[in-house]
């Protein structure tokens, strides 16, 4: 009925708690380095998937000063040490220790958010519990109970009751005699109904002031009057806790409509609550007056939602600024060159934010839809436009239209884009320059408005009636307090981004330390004004993000979809000492301070290393004497080895230092002090071109000049190259154009085809169309007055003479664009040549071809590639001929026959070779497809190419074979075996899925490949194992030693046991008998070892008796003389352990669920055995006193009967072990978990559930064959004699169990890390919940919320 009640509707299956409210979920930067704290100075908590409910509660507990102090006062002598947890007998109170460490990290570690994996591990959450949604009110009770259980026997055992427990007294007062009947009960939190009430005081009035009349049929039987009387019934609060918790019943169930719903009506709660009217004894002191300090909020509906908390910073540990002035952080893009070590950019104004978002997510044109832009804003920053900017700037559409100097708004598409002047800033690769340009534009466009806003806010007061405040504001004599104060202080002008500082130090950019007495005096004056407001600042703790809010924001949580769910009040009488104010170090023990200091030092080291790494660049140094200037661009000099040199350095270096490093790299060859000039070069289709100079300002840093990794730096004298002056800069960037024209001279041989010729020529970008006409006229011998130029694209476009003054850039002509030059015939129309070229261009497709037929290459050199153009209706063999011509291989006739083409897919890799008779379009080749030319004969139309994998030793080798389409599966298998050099015929074929994982077995070996739907390019697997005929199976038979029954073992009259022992030893040691599979043919379990006897083929309709008879025919057993098959026990092997005994001799194997994957174990017995259906074959061993070891294992056959009585089993074990039954303790071993399940007595008390029965308990009979024991064949039973171990009756663990648990823990941790990485990288993970377009969400199965705590009661009692 309550399924999915607390699901997080925005975030099913993601790591962040809510796409709406907590987008990044403490998403690390691209380097996986955790970002530093937000400007408020308070840390958030990372959401593990669906733990927002826990995060909100933990933050509320952290900022409860009294609880935080009491928890930190528990030292390691009481709680133990985590490193001692694995020691035998150690009692380490893990949950309180992990809470201490988490609270210390939240206070001191310099991260934006802290993880809770260690805490949830201490809860015993190992089965993805962090992905299950739960109720915060339920967690509050369970967590407090776990803390109480963990602190038993310590000085903090009353910690929870001291702060949170109160008492309610329920009273019934007789009207006649005045007798008062009382019943007192404790409470951890007060549950208040929301439906039908106006607010908290209204509900409390109804619960604890208004009395219920018991009259008429509802009269009360008074014990003193001994009759039914009228009475008054009511409740009062007898004692109040120091911390009052109120849980609001927001969720209800409508029985009429059969569905649950959330109460969203208005329900008020005060900031200050007087509880004296509801107490049994009224008091006028502050003990009954409470101040609100935490509001846990649930946003959503009954079907899903998200938790976060509004918390008042009682001790002033954070830095409060006006919410609208708080800087917003945007994560950097991967290619961002900003030197910020944690990958974030701080922005203040909405113009800056929108502009940067359009840059990062708007594509080349910086264009996004309004809805898409709003989603990006919320996803990247964690704030929405409506909540942060709408009140001050209005709706986003209106805001964008007002700032038309920056943005262009398209009404038809409801999209926004950056102006061209703003997009031009992208040419600067430094994000520092990018932001500077944006901010400058914003400043120019909105300076007057900002001036008005600033002037109007000079004496601004926040919504609480206090001046703008900060968490750190007091001058303390204590050094720790002063240190904390310096870190927390963020008061001042400039929108709260720095301390009050003089102009000198404000200009220096140092915002963390006070530099002079003037600054300190200004700060002291400001902090004295703010002292009265300390402790009244509110923050919104929303998973990873923490940001300031005003007190008015709390009023918005009275009603609606997002509304208050839990309230935490603190007694006004509680006093906070002065040394605790603004001091995050207060009360934290020394050992924790040491750990936090080490963690911060490690973080600082990582950030420094990261900063050095992201600033490390490698430049390509090009020397001028290696190049010649030809056709408008630089080209390598053919006669010289022009391999460029690479220089690695820090981009924070200056140009002067760069020149010094270049001189050292080039060893001063040909470089003089007066003649060196550096330009940034870029390889273009036309050749190398030099852009902006970087050697004009020798003091400029490489970062400010936009130098990034891989940039080319050209070293020259700044005047000429190879004796020729060259132009530099973007304006003269060379553009390579294709020019097609008619040939009229017979001596033209180059590219002559159908009377046309095509050449390539380079033009500078600032060249005008008139200059192009003149150059084309010279190149084509067409007089300029007769020349008609047309541009070829989807249709021919004539370049009119009216555009002669336009440049290439204005005409938007780019590299590889095509021009057609011809004689002018009909004015204003395209000629037939242009139309022919256009039609030809439209039929052309371009491929990237990689030549793997080239000579052997070194590992550092890639295969040669070429761009190939061809018409799409050509055949593959024609495409191959064009490719061979491109690589100058067409003259080799043999190459045409022994090479083939195949597609290299981006995701699936190399595909099957292409059929040469197919056309390009029918083969599915499209524009931009990557094609590989490789050695090998191309397949014919009646052939298919298959890839298969065969295991050879530890390696899986992959082969490719071309076979006929119409051969059978068996013939194909034989071809595969021959190719893989496998001589055995005991193999079969298996299909694979799209990612080459094993799928279905191909059973019918006589069917053809076409009948089995095996097509060209399929991937198959060769697996060992001959397939049995239909209705039969091959079973592996393993020989195990005869069972040891201890003192009850029968005499070996015929020497059968000794023969089996000898035979088994020989099988284990002989490599010949094991058929060469020495390691794989030995199965080990907890009892003994078994060896492979062989394999039999048997019908699934055969009985167990038939199976035994056939087993006796195997060669190793044919030497034994057994009177009947009753001397043979057959059982299954599961997970390398002996399990079920096959007792039903007349049952067919298929009814016993025997399949071809089943492994059979056989044991030869010294006597006949006829087991009943209810018999269970168990393995037992006894624990050796004062140790963690056991005696050798024995076998016990227990006649369980239908009842499965545990006392029956205990009595049988007592008789076997000769121990009085009252001293016997037994437990079942759970090998998968390395745990022990203690088996209790037959009768256990349980509450009575039947109506009308007497109160009390009833007897519940335990059946060991049912839950939770499920006792079955092969289970291992541990036995303890309580005479020697009376204190630890339930401890059956061994050292192997400890090792196994540690292994499971490491595997779970590895799985968690892998899952976290998958969530981060795999987009399909986020689609499990259905995504935006889905109609239905995937509902997760509910699981109970539980925290597992070790038992400390016994230790406390001993103490």
mmCIF file of N, CA, C and O in Angstrom, residues 347-409:
data_model
loop_
_atom_site.group_PDB
_atom_site.id
_atom_site.type_symbol
_atom_site.label_atom_id
_atom_site.label_comp_id
_atom_site.label_asym_id
_atom_site.label_seq_id
_atom_site.Cartn_x
_atom_site.Cartn_y
_atom_site.Cartn_z
ATOM 1 N N UNK A 347 30.891 33.209 -10.829
ATOM 2 C CA UNK A 347 30.232 34.283 -11.550
ATOM 3 C C UNK A 347 29.223 34.952 -10.632
ATOM 4 O O UNK A 347 28.708 34.328 -9.699
ATOM 5 N N UNK A 348 28.916 36.202 -10.916
ATOM 6 C CA UNK A 348 28.006 36.951 -10.065
ATOM 7 C C UNK A 348 26.696 37.299 -10.753
ATOM 8 O O UNK A 348 25.624 37.127 -10.196
ATOM 9 N N UNK A 349 26.769 37.840 -11.954
ATOM 10 C CA UNK A 349 25.569 38.356 -12.598
ATOM 11 C C UNK A 349 24.924 37.297 -13.483
ATOM 12 O O UNK A 349 25.597 36.402 -14.010
ATOM 13 N N UNK A 350 23.625 37.375 -13.686
ATOM 14 C CA UNK A 350 22.948 36.403 -14.564
ATOM 15 C C UNK A 350 23.400 36.505 -16.011
ATOM 16 O O UNK A 350 23.357 35.521 -16.744
ATOM 17 N N UNK A 351 23.827 37.713 -16.457
ATOM 18 C CA UNK A 351 24.319 37.834 -17.822
ATOM 19 C C UNK A 351 25.553 36.956 -18.034
ATOM 20 O O UNK A 351 25.666 36.248 -19.049
ATOM 21 N N UNK A 352 26.488 37.011 -17.082
ATOM 22 C CA UNK A 352 27.692 36.188 -17.189
ATOM 23 C C UNK A 352 27.331 34.714 -17.240
ATOM 24 O O UNK A 352 27.873 33.937 -18.041
ATOM 25 N N UNK A 353 26.409 34.311 -16.384
ATOM 26 C CA UNK A 353 26.056 32.890 -16.280
ATOM 27 C C UNK A 353 25.430 32.396 -17.574
ATOM 28 O O UNK A 353 25.829 31.365 -18.126
ATOM 29 N N UNK A 354 24.441 33.147 -18.090
ATOM 30 C CA UNK A 354 23.771 32.716 -19.310
ATOM 31 C C UNK A 354 24.737 32.698 -20.488
ATOM 32 O O UNK A 354 24.686 31.784 -21.329
ATOM 33 N N UNK A 355 25.609 33.675 -20.560
ATOM 34 C CA UNK A 355 26.561 33.723 -21.669
ATOM 35 C C UNK A 355 27.498 32.526 -21.628
ATOM 36 O O UNK A 355 27.766 31.892 -22.661
ATOM 37 N N UNK A 356 28.000 32.185 -20.453
ATOM 38 C CA UNK A 356 28.922 31.057 -20.348
ATOM 39 C C UNK A 356 28.209 29.731 -20.610
ATOM 40 O O UNK A 356 28.765 28.814 -21.220
ATOM 41 N N UNK A 357 26.957 29.622 -20.171
ATOM 42 C CA UNK A 357 26.199 28.397 -20.451
ATOM 43 C C UNK A 357 25.963 28.226 -21.946
ATOM 44 O O UNK A 357 26.030 27.112 -22.487
ATOM 45 N N UNK A 358 25.675 29.323 -22.634
ATOM 46 C CA UNK A 358 25.496 29.245 -24.083
ATOM 47 C C UNK A 358 26.792 28.834 -24.770
ATOM 48 O O UNK A 358 26.774 28.116 -25.777
ATOM 49 N N UNK A 359 27.922 29.286 -24.237
ATOM 50 C CA UNK A 359 29.207 28.888 -24.804
ATOM 51 C C UNK A 359 29.447 27.391 -24.626
ATOM 52 O O UNK A 359 29.876 26.694 -25.535
ATOM 53 N N UNK A 360 29.159 26.918 -23.423
ATOM 54 C CA UNK A 360 29.496 25.538 -23.084
ATOM 55 C C UNK A 360 28.537 24.532 -23.702
ATOM 56 O O UNK A 360 28.932 23.425 -24.057
ATOM 57 N N UNK A 361 27.262 24.892 -23.828
ATOM 58 C CA UNK A 361 26.262 23.904 -24.233
ATOM 59 C C UNK A 361 25.518 24.279 -25.514
ATOM 60 O O UNK A 361 24.670 23.496 -25.956
ATOM 61 N N UNK A 362 25.798 25.431 -26.091
ATOM 62 C CA UNK A 362 25.026 25.882 -27.236
ATOM 63 C C UNK A 362 25.597 25.542 -28.578
ATOM 64 O O UNK A 362 25.058 25.982 -29.598
ATOM 65 N N UNK A 363 26.696 24.746 -28.616
ATOM 66 C CA UNK A 363 27.268 24.375 -29.901
ATOM 67 C C UNK A 363 28.043 25.520 -30.529
ATOM 68 O O UNK A 363 28.281 26.565 -29.910
ATOM 69 N N UNK A 364 28.438 25.328 -31.780
ATOM 70 C CA UNK A 364 29.249 26.365 -32.454
ATOM 71 C C UNK A 364 28.540 27.717 -32.559
ATOM 72 O O UNK A 364 29.185 28.763 -32.530
ATOM 73 N N UNK A 365 27.216 27.711 -32.712
ATOM 74 C CA UNK A 365 26.476 28.960 -32.852
ATOM 75 C C UNK A 365 26.048 29.535 -31.505
ATOM 76 O O UNK A 365 25.389 30.582 -31.474
ATOM 77 N N UNK A 366 26.377 28.836 -30.398
ATOM 78 C CA UNK A 366 25.997 29.310 -29.053
ATOM 79 C C UNK A 366 24.500 29.575 -28.968
ATOM 80 O O UNK A 366 24.055 30.647 -28.531
ATOM 81 N N UNK A 367 23.703 28.603 -29.392
ATOM 82 C CA UNK A 367 22.248 28.738 -29.427
ATOM 83 C C UNK A 367 21.608 27.612 -28.630
ATOM 84 O O UNK A 367 21.996 26.446 -28.759
ATOM 85 N N UNK A 368 20.604 27.972 -27.818
ATOM 86 C CA UNK A 368 19.860 26.989 -27.034
ATOM 87 C C UNK A 368 18.417 27.448 -26.911
ATOM 88 O O UNK A 368 18.130 28.653 -26.953
ATOM 89 N N UNK A 369 17.510 26.468 -26.748
ATOM 90 C CA UNK A 369 16.137 26.808 -26.432
ATOM 91 C C UNK A 369 16.035 27.337 -25.010
ATOM 92 O O UNK A 369 16.875 27.030 -24.149
ATOM 93 N N UNK A 370 15.009 28.135 -24.748
ATOM 94 C CA UNK A 370 14.856 28.720 -23.412
ATOM 95 C C UNK A 370 14.724 27.613 -22.360
ATOM 96 O O UNK A 370 15.375 27.658 -21.300
ATOM 97 N N UNK A 371 13.892 26.615 -22.637
ATOM 98 C CA UNK A 371 13.729 25.518 -21.679
ATOM 99 C C UNK A 371 15.041 24.783 -21.469
ATOM 100 O O UNK A 371 15.396 24.443 -20.331
ATOM 101 N N UNK A 372 15.750 24.548 -22.543
ATOM 102 C CA UNK A 372 17.035 23.851 -22.439
ATOM 103 C C UNK A 372 18.044 24.672 -21.648
ATOM 104 O O UNK A 372 18.821 24.144 -20.839
ATOM 105 N N UNK A 373 18.027 25.981 -21.834
ATOM 106 C CA UNK A 373 18.938 26.861 -21.104
ATOM 107 C C UNK A 373 18.614 26.866 -19.613
ATOM 108 O O UNK A 373 19.523 26.829 -18.769
ATOM 109 N N UNK A 374 17.322 26.892 -19.280
ATOM 110 C CA UNK A 374 16.929 26.851 -17.865
ATOM 111 C C UNK A 374 17.338 25.538 -17.216
ATOM 112 O O UNK A 374 17.785 25.510 -16.062
ATOM 113 N N UNK A 375 17.198 24.443 -17.953
ATOM 114 C CA UNK A 375 17.609 23.151 -17.413
ATOM 115 C C UNK A 375 19.112 23.099 -17.202
ATOM 116 O O UNK A 375 19.589 22.558 -16.201
ATOM 117 N N UNK A 376 19.874 23.649 -18.136
ATOM 118 C CA UNK A 376 21.333 23.683 -17.987
ATOM 119 C C UNK A 376 21.733 24.541 -16.792
ATOM 120 O O UNK A 376 22.655 24.197 -16.047
ATOM 121 N N UNK A 377 21.040 25.664 -16.589
ATOM 122 C CA UNK A 377 21.312 26.529 -15.446
ATOM 123 C C UNK A 377 21.097 25.778 -14.141
ATOM 124 O O UNK A 377 21.942 25.822 -13.225
ATOM 125 N N UNK A 378 19.979 25.066 -14.042
ATOM 126 C CA UNK A 378 19.669 24.319 -12.825
ATOM 127 C C UNK A 378 20.622 23.149 -12.637
ATOM 128 O O UNK A 378 21.074 22.870 -11.530
ATOM 129 N N UNK A 379 20.968 22.484 -13.738
ATOM 130 C CA UNK A 379 21.832 21.301 -13.653
ATOM 131 C C UNK A 379 23.257 21.685 -13.266
ATOM 132 O O UNK A 379 23.903 21.001 -12.465
ATOM 133 N N UNK A 380 23.768 22.775 -13.816
ATOM 134 C CA UNK A 380 25.165 23.125 -13.599
ATOM 135 C C UNK A 380 25.402 23.911 -12.319
ATOM 136 O O UNK A 380 26.471 23.820 -11.730
ATOM 137 N N UNK A 381 24.427 24.713 -11.899
ATOM 138 C CA UNK A 381 24.635 25.597 -10.751
ATOM 139 C C UNK A 381 23.850 25.196 -9.521
ATOM 140 O O UNK A 381 24.171 25.631 -8.421
ATOM 141 N N UNK A 382 22.791 24.399 -9.687
ATOM 142 C CA UNK A 382 21.980 24.019 -8.541
ATOM 143 C C UNK A 382 20.933 25.041 -8.167
ATOM 144 O O UNK A 382 20.238 24.860 -7.166
ATOM 145 N N UNK A 383 20.793 26.122 -8.926
ATOM 146 C CA UNK A 383 19.772 27.128 -8.646
ATOM 147 C C UNK A 383 18.930 27.312 -9.902
ATOM 148 O O UNK A 383 19.410 27.168 -11.020
ATOM 149 N N UNK A 384 17.672 27.599 -9.708
ATOM 150 C CA UNK A 384 16.785 27.842 -10.843
ATOM 151 C C UNK A 384 16.604 29.349 -11.038
ATOM 152 O O UNK A 384 16.803 30.139 -10.120
ATOM 153 N N UNK A 385 16.212 29.716 -12.260
ATOM 154 C CA UNK A 385 16.024 31.139 -12.556
ATOM 155 C C UNK A 385 14.924 31.723 -11.690
ATOM 156 O O UNK A 385 15.080 32.817 -11.142
ATOM 157 N N UNK A 386 13.825 31.029 -11.546
ATOM 158 C CA UNK A 386 12.679 31.576 -10.810
ATOM 159 C C UNK A 386 13.012 31.818 -9.353
ATOM 160 O O UNK A 386 12.574 32.808 -8.764
ATOM 161 N N UNK A 387 13.786 30.913 -8.748
ATOM 162 C CA UNK A 387 14.089 31.076 -7.322
ATOM 163 C C UNK A 387 15.171 32.116 -7.078
ATOM 164 O O UNK A 387 15.154 32.791 -6.045
ATOM 165 N N UNK A 388 16.131 32.246 -7.996
ATOM 166 C CA UNK A 388 17.276 33.101 -7.738
ATOM 167 C C UNK A 388 17.154 34.488 -8.375
ATOM 168 O O UNK A 388 17.500 35.495 -7.759
ATOM 169 N N UNK A 389 16.640 34.569 -9.595
ATOM 170 C CA UNK A 389 16.729 35.826 -10.333
ATOM 171 C C UNK A 389 15.381 36.455 -10.690
ATOM 172 O O UNK A 389 15.347 37.624 -11.045
ATOM 173 N N UNK A 390 14.300 35.700 -10.649
ATOM 174 C CA UNK A 390 13.040 36.217 -11.159
ATOM 175 C C UNK A 390 12.558 37.430 -10.382
ATOM 176 O O UNK A 390 12.040 38.396 -10.955
ATOM 177 N N UNK A 391 12.722 37.402 -9.062
ATOM 178 C CA UNK A 391 12.228 38.505 -8.242
ATOM 179 C C UNK A 391 12.922 39.811 -8.585
ATOM 180 O O UNK A 391 12.302 40.883 -8.603
ATOM 181 N N UNK A 392 14.216 39.742 -8.877
ATOM 182 C CA UNK A 392 14.987 40.955 -9.142
ATOM 183 C C UNK A 392 15.011 41.327 -10.624
ATOM 184 O O UNK A 392 14.963 42.499 -10.982
ATOM 185 N N UNK A 393 15.048 40.305 -11.518
ATOM 186 C CA UNK A 393 15.248 40.577 -12.939
ATOM 187 C C UNK A 393 14.038 40.236 -13.801
ATOM 188 O O UNK A 393 14.062 40.497 -15.003
ATOM 189 N N UNK A 394 13.028 39.607 -13.226
ATOM 190 C CA UNK A 394 11.848 39.252 -14.005
ATOM 191 C C UNK A 394 12.010 37.922 -14.715
ATOM 192 O O UNK A 394 13.015 37.222 -14.560
ATOM 193 N N UNK A 395 11.033 37.519 -15.536
ATOM 194 C CA UNK A 395 11.123 36.251 -16.277
ATOM 195 C C UNK A 395 12.331 36.239 -17.200
ATOM 196 O O UNK A 395 12.788 37.285 -17.666
ATOM 197 N N UNK A 396 12.824 35.047 -17.485
ATOM 198 C CA UNK A 396 14.051 34.933 -18.273
ATOM 199 C C UNK A 396 13.852 35.444 -19.693
ATOM 200 O O UNK A 396 14.765 36.045 -20.277
ATOM 201 N N UNK A 397 12.660 35.235 -20.283
ATOM 202 C CA UNK A 397 12.414 35.752 -21.651
ATOM 203 C C UNK A 397 12.535 37.268 -21.683
ATOM 204 O O UNK A 397 13.168 37.844 -22.579
ATOM 205 N N UNK A 398 11.907 37.911 -20.706
ATOM 206 C CA UNK A 398 11.946 39.371 -20.643
ATOM 207 C C UNK A 398 13.367 39.869 -20.404
ATOM 208 O O UNK A 398 13.814 40.859 -20.995
ATOM 209 N N UNK A 399 14.100 39.169 -19.537
ATOM 210 C CA UNK A 399 15.478 39.556 -19.228
ATOM 211 C C UNK A 399 16.353 39.478 -20.476
ATOM 212 O O UNK A 399 17.165 40.378 -20.746
ATOM 213 N N UNK A 400 16.211 38.418 -21.272
ATOM 214 C CA UNK A 400 17.032 38.254 -22.473
ATOM 215 C C UNK A 400 16.708 39.333 -23.496
ATOM 216 O O UNK A 400 17.604 39.889 -24.148
ATOM 217 N N UNK A 401 15.422 39.666 -23.647
ATOM 218 C CA UNK A 401 15.039 40.717 -24.603
ATOM 219 C C UNK A 401 15.588 42.073 -24.181
ATOM 220 O O UNK A 401 15.952 42.892 -25.031
ATOM 221 N N UNK A 402 15.653 42.332 -22.870
ATOM 222 C CA UNK A 402 16.190 43.605 -22.390
ATOM 223 C C UNK A 402 17.674 43.734 -22.680
ATOM 224 O O UNK A 402 18.194 44.830 -22.850
ATOM 225 N N UNK A 403 18.387 42.603 -22.712
ATOM 226 C CA UNK A 403 19.837 42.630 -22.945
ATOM 227 C C UNK A 403 20.127 42.193 -24.379
ATOM 228 O O UNK A 403 20.855 41.229 -24.625
ATOM 229 N N UNK A 404 19.555 42.936 -25.324
ATOM 230 C CA UNK A 404 19.720 42.568 -26.732
ATOM 231 C C UNK A 404 21.109 42.908 -27.257
ATOM 232 O O UNK A 404 21.448 42.557 -28.383
ATOM 233 N N UNK A 405 21.920 43.618 -26.468
ATOM 234 C CA UNK A 405 23.289 43.867 -26.907
ATOM 235 C C UNK A 405 24.162 42.617 -26.740
ATOM 236 O O UNK A 405 25.239 42.524 -27.317
ATOM 237 N N UNK A 406 23.670 41.654 -25.958
ATOM 238 C CA UNK A 406 24.416 40.406 -25.751
ATOM 239 C C UNK A 406 23.724 39.206 -26.382
ATOM 240 O O UNK A 406 24.382 38.307 -26.901
ATOM 241 N N UNK A 407 22.396 39.198 -26.323
ATOM 242 C CA UNK A 407 21.649 38.015 -26.723
ATOM 243 C C UNK A 407 20.714 38.328 -27.889
ATOM 244 O O UNK A 407 20.230 39.452 -28.023
ATOM 245 N N UNK A 408 20.443 37.298 -28.685
ATOM 246 C CA UNK A 408 19.452 37.378 -29.752
ATOM 247 C C UNK A 408 18.354 36.376 -29.437
ATOM 248 O O UNK A 408 18.631 35.179 -29.280
ATOM 249 N N UNK A 409 17.118 36.854 -29.337
ATOM 250 C CA UNK A 409 16.004 35.985 -28.982
ATOM 251 C C UNK A 409 15.146 35.737 -30.216
ATOM 252 O O UNK A 409 14.700 36.671 -30.884
#
